[in-house]
mmCIF file of C-alpha atoms in Angstrom:
data_model
loop_
_atom_site.group_PDB
_atom_site.id
_atom_site.type_symbol
_atom_site.label_atom_id
_atom_site.label_comp_id
_atom_site.label_asym_id
_atom_site.label_seq_id
_atom_site.Cartn_x
_atom_site.Cartn_y
_atom_site.Cartn_z
ATOM 1 C CA MET G 330 -13.311 -24.145 -22.621
ATOM 2 C CA SER G 331 -10.410 -22.093 -23.830
ATOM 3 C CA ASP G 332 -6.845 -22.603 -22.716
ATOM 4 C CA GLU G 333 -6.120 -18.900 -23.272
ATOM 5 C CA ARG G 334 -3.802 -17.541 -20.604
ATOM 6 C CA THR G 335 -3.025 -14.093 -19.245
ATOM 7 C CA PHE G 336 -0.380 -12.621 -16.986
ATOM 8 C CA ILE G 337 -1.637 -10.592 -14.024
ATOM 9 C CA ALA G 338 0.821 -8.994 -11.613
ATOM 10 C CA ILE G 339 -0.093 -7.439 -8.304
ATOM 11 C CA LYS G 340 2.298 -4.515 -8.089
ATOM 12 C CA PRO G 341 4.212 -3.457 -4.959
ATOM 13 C CA ASP G 342 1.434 -1.141 -3.767
ATOM 14 C CA GLY G 343 -1.141 -3.929 -3.985
ATOM 15 C CA VAL G 344 1.118 -6.319 -2.070
ATOM 16 C CA GLN G 345 2.044 -3.714 0.559
ATOM 17 C CA ARG G 346 -1.595 -2.702 1.077
ATOM 18 C CA GLY G 347 -2.675 -6.301 1.715
ATOM 19 C CA LEU G 348 -4.899 -6.547 -1.373
ATOM 20 C CA VAL G 349 -3.566 -9.884 -2.667
ATOM 21 C CA ASN G 350 -6.471 -11.975 -1.372
ATOM 22 C CA LYS G 351 -9.118 -9.566 -2.651
ATOM 23 C CA ILE G 352 -7.529 -9.345 -6.108
ATOM 24 C CA LEU G 353 -6.989 -13.097 -6.511
ATOM 25 C CA GLY G 354 -10.551 -13.635 -5.332
ATOM 26 C CA ARG G 355 -11.972 -11.520 -8.152
ATOM 27 C CA PHE G 356 -10.441 -13.861 -10.735
ATOM 28 C CA GLU G 357 -11.396 -17.011 -8.837
ATOM 29 C CA ASP G 358 -14.946 -15.756 -8.257
ATOM 30 C CA ARG G 359 -15.308 -15.125 -11.974
ATOM 31 C CA GLY G 360 -14.333 -18.739 -12.685
ATOM 32 C CA TYR G 361 -10.801 -18.366 -14.025
ATOM 33 C CA LYS G 362 -8.215 -20.999 -13.186
ATOM 34 C CA LEU G 363 -4.966 -20.036 -11.457
ATOM 35 C CA VAL G 364 -2.139 -21.935 -13.158
ATOM 36 C CA ALA G 365 0.959 -20.147 -11.799
ATOM 37 C CA ILE G 366 1.757 -17.891 -8.862
ATOM 38 C CA LYS G 367 4.886 -16.601 -7.133
ATOM 39 C CA LEU G 368 6.004 -13.667 -5.034
ATOM 40 C CA VAL G 369 9.110 -12.104 -6.567
ATOM 41 C CA GLN G 370 11.373 -9.132 -6.086
ATOM 42 C CA PRO G 371 11.828 -8.187 -9.750
ATOM 43 C CA THR G 372 15.226 -7.164 -11.039
ATOM 44 C CA GLU G 373 15.837 -4.032 -13.055
ATOM 45 C CA SER G 374 16.677 -6.126 -16.122
ATOM 46 C CA LEU G 375 13.425 -8.112 -15.842
ATOM 47 C CA LEU G 376 11.403 -4.912 -15.574
ATOM 48 C CA LYS G 377 13.212 -3.268 -18.482
ATOM 49 C CA GLU G 378 12.384 -6.269 -20.631
ATOM 50 C CA HIS G 379 8.800 -6.426 -19.368
ATOM 51 C CA TYR G 380 8.226 -2.717 -20.022
ATOM 52 C CA SER G 381 10.473 -2.518 -23.114
ATOM 53 C CA ASP G 382 7.785 -0.616 -25.042
ATOM 54 C CA LEU G 383 7.810 2.132 -22.385
ATOM 55 C CA THR G 384 11.559 2.695 -21.890
ATOM 56 C CA SER G 385 11.570 5.893 -23.985
ATOM 57 C CA LYS G 386 8.617 7.437 -22.113
ATOM 58 C CA PRO G 387 9.363 10.290 -19.675
ATOM 59 C CA PHE G 388 7.625 8.432 -16.824
ATOM 60 C CA PHE G 389 9.727 5.258 -17.245
ATOM 61 C CA PRO G 390 12.297 6.063 -14.501
ATOM 62 C CA SER G 391 9.534 6.564 -11.930
ATOM 63 C CA LEU G 392 7.750 3.397 -13.139
ATOM 64 C CA LEU G 393 10.970 1.443 -12.751
ATOM 65 C CA SER G 394 11.600 2.854 -9.260
ATOM 66 C CA TYR G 395 8.016 2.039 -8.211
ATOM 67 C CA MET G 396 8.191 -1.533 -9.525
ATOM 68 C CA LEU G 397 11.545 -2.094 -7.757
ATOM 69 C CA SER G 398 10.168 -0.758 -4.445
ATOM 70 C CA GLY G 399 8.837 -4.091 -3.182
ATOM 71 C CA PRO G 400 7.674 -7.572 -4.053
ATOM 72 C CA VAL G 401 5.340 -8.305 -6.961
ATOM 73 C CA LEU G 402 2.897 -11.210 -7.015
ATOM 74 C CA ALA G 403 3.151 -12.714 -10.490
ATOM 75 C CA THR G 404 0.210 -14.880 -11.597
ATOM 76 C CA VAL G 405 -1.063 -16.687 -14.665
ATOM 77 C CA TRP G 406 -4.770 -17.269 -15.188
ATOM 78 C CA GLU G 407 -6.449 -19.534 -17.727
ATOM 79 C CA GLY G 408 -9.913 -19.555 -19.262
ATOM 80 C CA LYS G 409 -12.226 -18.369 -21.982
ATOM 81 C CA ASP G 410 -11.394 -14.830 -23.204
ATOM 82 C CA VAL G 411 -9.251 -14.339 -20.067
ATOM 83 C CA VAL G 412 -7.024 -11.613 -21.553
ATOM 84 C CA LYS G 413 -9.903 -9.297 -22.411
ATOM 85 C CA GLN G 414 -11.945 -10.225 -19.352
ATOM 86 C CA GLY G 415 -8.905 -9.884 -17.092
ATOM 87 C CA ARG G 416 -8.451 -6.312 -18.305
ATOM 88 C CA ALA G 417 -12.141 -5.672 -17.592
ATOM 89 C CA ILE G 418 -11.754 -7.052 -14.049
ATOM 90 C CA LEU G 419 -8.752 -4.747 -13.501
ATOM 91 C CA GLY G 420 -10.439 -1.643 -14.913
ATOM 92 C CA ALA G 421 -8.926 1.240 -16.862
ATOM 93 C CA THR G 422 -5.185 1.900 -16.471
ATOM 94 C CA ASN G 423 -6.072 5.278 -14.982
ATOM 95 C CA PRO G 424 -7.948 4.407 -11.781
ATOM 96 C CA LEU G 425 -9.980 7.630 -11.942
ATOM 97 C CA ALA G 426 -11.448 6.342 -15.223
ATOM 98 C CA SER G 427 -12.147 2.887 -13.757
ATOM 99 C CA ALA G 428 -15.694 1.906 -12.919
ATOM 100 C CA PRO G 429 -16.606 0.994 -9.345
ATOM 101 C CA GLY G 430 -16.531 -2.784 -9.039
ATOM 102 C CA THR G 431 -13.238 -3.076 -10.927
ATOM 103 C CA ILE G 432 -10.017 -3.643 -9.005
ATOM 104 C CA ARG G 433 -8.593 -0.244 -9.890
ATOM 105 C CA GLY G 434 -11.969 1.442 -9.459
ATOM 106 C CA ASP G 435 -12.236 0.047 -5.948
ATOM 107 C CA PHE G 436 -8.621 0.133 -4.747
ATOM 108 C CA ALA G 437 -6.671 2.864 -6.580
ATOM 109 C CA ILE G 438 -6.667 6.599 -7.257
ATOM 110 C CA ASP G 439 -3.378 7.570 -8.946
ATOM 111 C CA MET G 440 -2.193 6.039 -12.220
ATOM 112 C CA GLY G 441 1.305 5.695 -10.754
ATOM 113 C CA ARG G 442 -0.135 3.437 -8.040
ATOM 114 C CA ASN G 443 -2.667 1.410 -9.993
ATOM 115 C CA VAL G 444 -2.248 -1.860 -8.061
ATOM 116 C CA CYS G 445 -2.069 -4.362 -10.956
ATOM 117 C CA HIS G 446 -0.724 -5.124 -14.388
ATOM 118 C CA GLY G 447 -2.650 -7.205 -16.909
ATOM 119 C CA SER G 448 -1.609 -8.412 -20.351
ATOM 120 C CA ASP G 449 -3.233 -6.423 -23.152
ATOM 121 C CA SER G 450 -3.235 -9.161 -25.821
ATOM 122 C CA VAL G 451 -2.718 -12.900 -26.166
ATOM 123 C CA GLU G 452 0.670 -12.195 -27.750
ATOM 124 C CA SER G 453 1.849 -9.985 -24.891
ATOM 125 C CA ALA G 454 0.449 -12.498 -22.375
ATOM 126 C CA ASN G 455 2.544 -15.279 -23.905
ATOM 127 C CA LYS G 456 5.640 -13.052 -23.862
ATOM 128 C CA GLU G 457 5.069 -11.914 -20.263
ATOM 129 C CA ILE G 458 4.333 -15.435 -18.983
ATOM 130 C CA ALA G 459 7.585 -16.690 -20.548
ATOM 131 C CA LEU G 460 9.462 -13.756 -19.034
ATOM 132 C CA TRP G 461 8.220 -14.241 -15.469
ATOM 133 C CA PHE G 462 7.807 -18.052 -15.325
ATOM 134 C CA LYS G 463 9.743 -21.127 -16.391
ATOM 135 C CA PRO G 464 7.568 -23.565 -18.393
ATOM 136 C CA GLU G 465 7.550 -26.076 -15.525
ATOM 137 C CA GLU G 466 6.145 -23.421 -13.161
ATOM 138 C CA VAL G 467 2.907 -23.133 -15.162
ATOM 139 C CA MET G 468 0.523 -25.926 -14.220
ATOM 140 C CA SER G 469 -1.898 -27.832 -16.383
ATOM 141 C CA TYR G 470 -4.822 -29.425 -14.568
ATOM 142 C CA LYS G 471 -8.578 -29.800 -14.735
ATOM 143 C CA LEU G 472 -10.493 -27.475 -12.441
ATOM 144 C CA ASN G 473 -13.040 -29.469 -10.410
ATOM 145 C CA GLN G 474 -15.705 -26.796 -11.022
ATOM 146 C CA PHE G 475 -15.135 -27.000 -14.797
ATOM 147 C CA GLY G 476 -18.638 -28.317 -15.565
ATOM 148 C CA TRP G 477 -20.264 -25.615 -13.449
ATOM 149 C CA ILE G 478 -18.435 -22.799 -15.272
ATOM 150 C CA TYR G 479 -18.368 -23.947 -18.898
ATOM 151 C CA GLU G 480 -21.077 -25.535 -21.018
#
C-alpha cells in the first residue's frame, strides 16, 4: 500500500448544493482512506497562496470571489496512486469535457462552478495539504478494510 496523499476540496457550490456525501462516497467506495477533513471559510490570503500560479490570469478575480462565497470542505485522502486516481474520479477541469460517472461529469456544467479541486501532482498535494491543515490534523491509522483493498 502506498502512503501517497492528495488534497481534495469540495468548493462552495458543491457544499451549497448538498453534494458532500456523494463526493466523499466516491473516494471511500474506491477504497481510499480519509485522513483529514474540515469545513472552512477560506480567507483571501489562503486562497491567493493556494492559487498562486493563477493570480496573473484574467479569471483570477472571479475565481477568488467564487471561492470566498461560502464554506469549502477540505479533505486529505491516502492510498495507492491517489493523486492521479483522484483526478480521474473528479473528471476534467471543464465539466463539459468530463465523462459521465466522474464527479464533474455528473454534477457540473460550467468550468467556473466545477464543484471540486484536486491536487495535480504529489508535490502540489504536499504543498496544499500543508497550507490547509496543521500536521496534527492529518491522521495516521490502519484502515480495517486494508486487506480487502490491497494485496
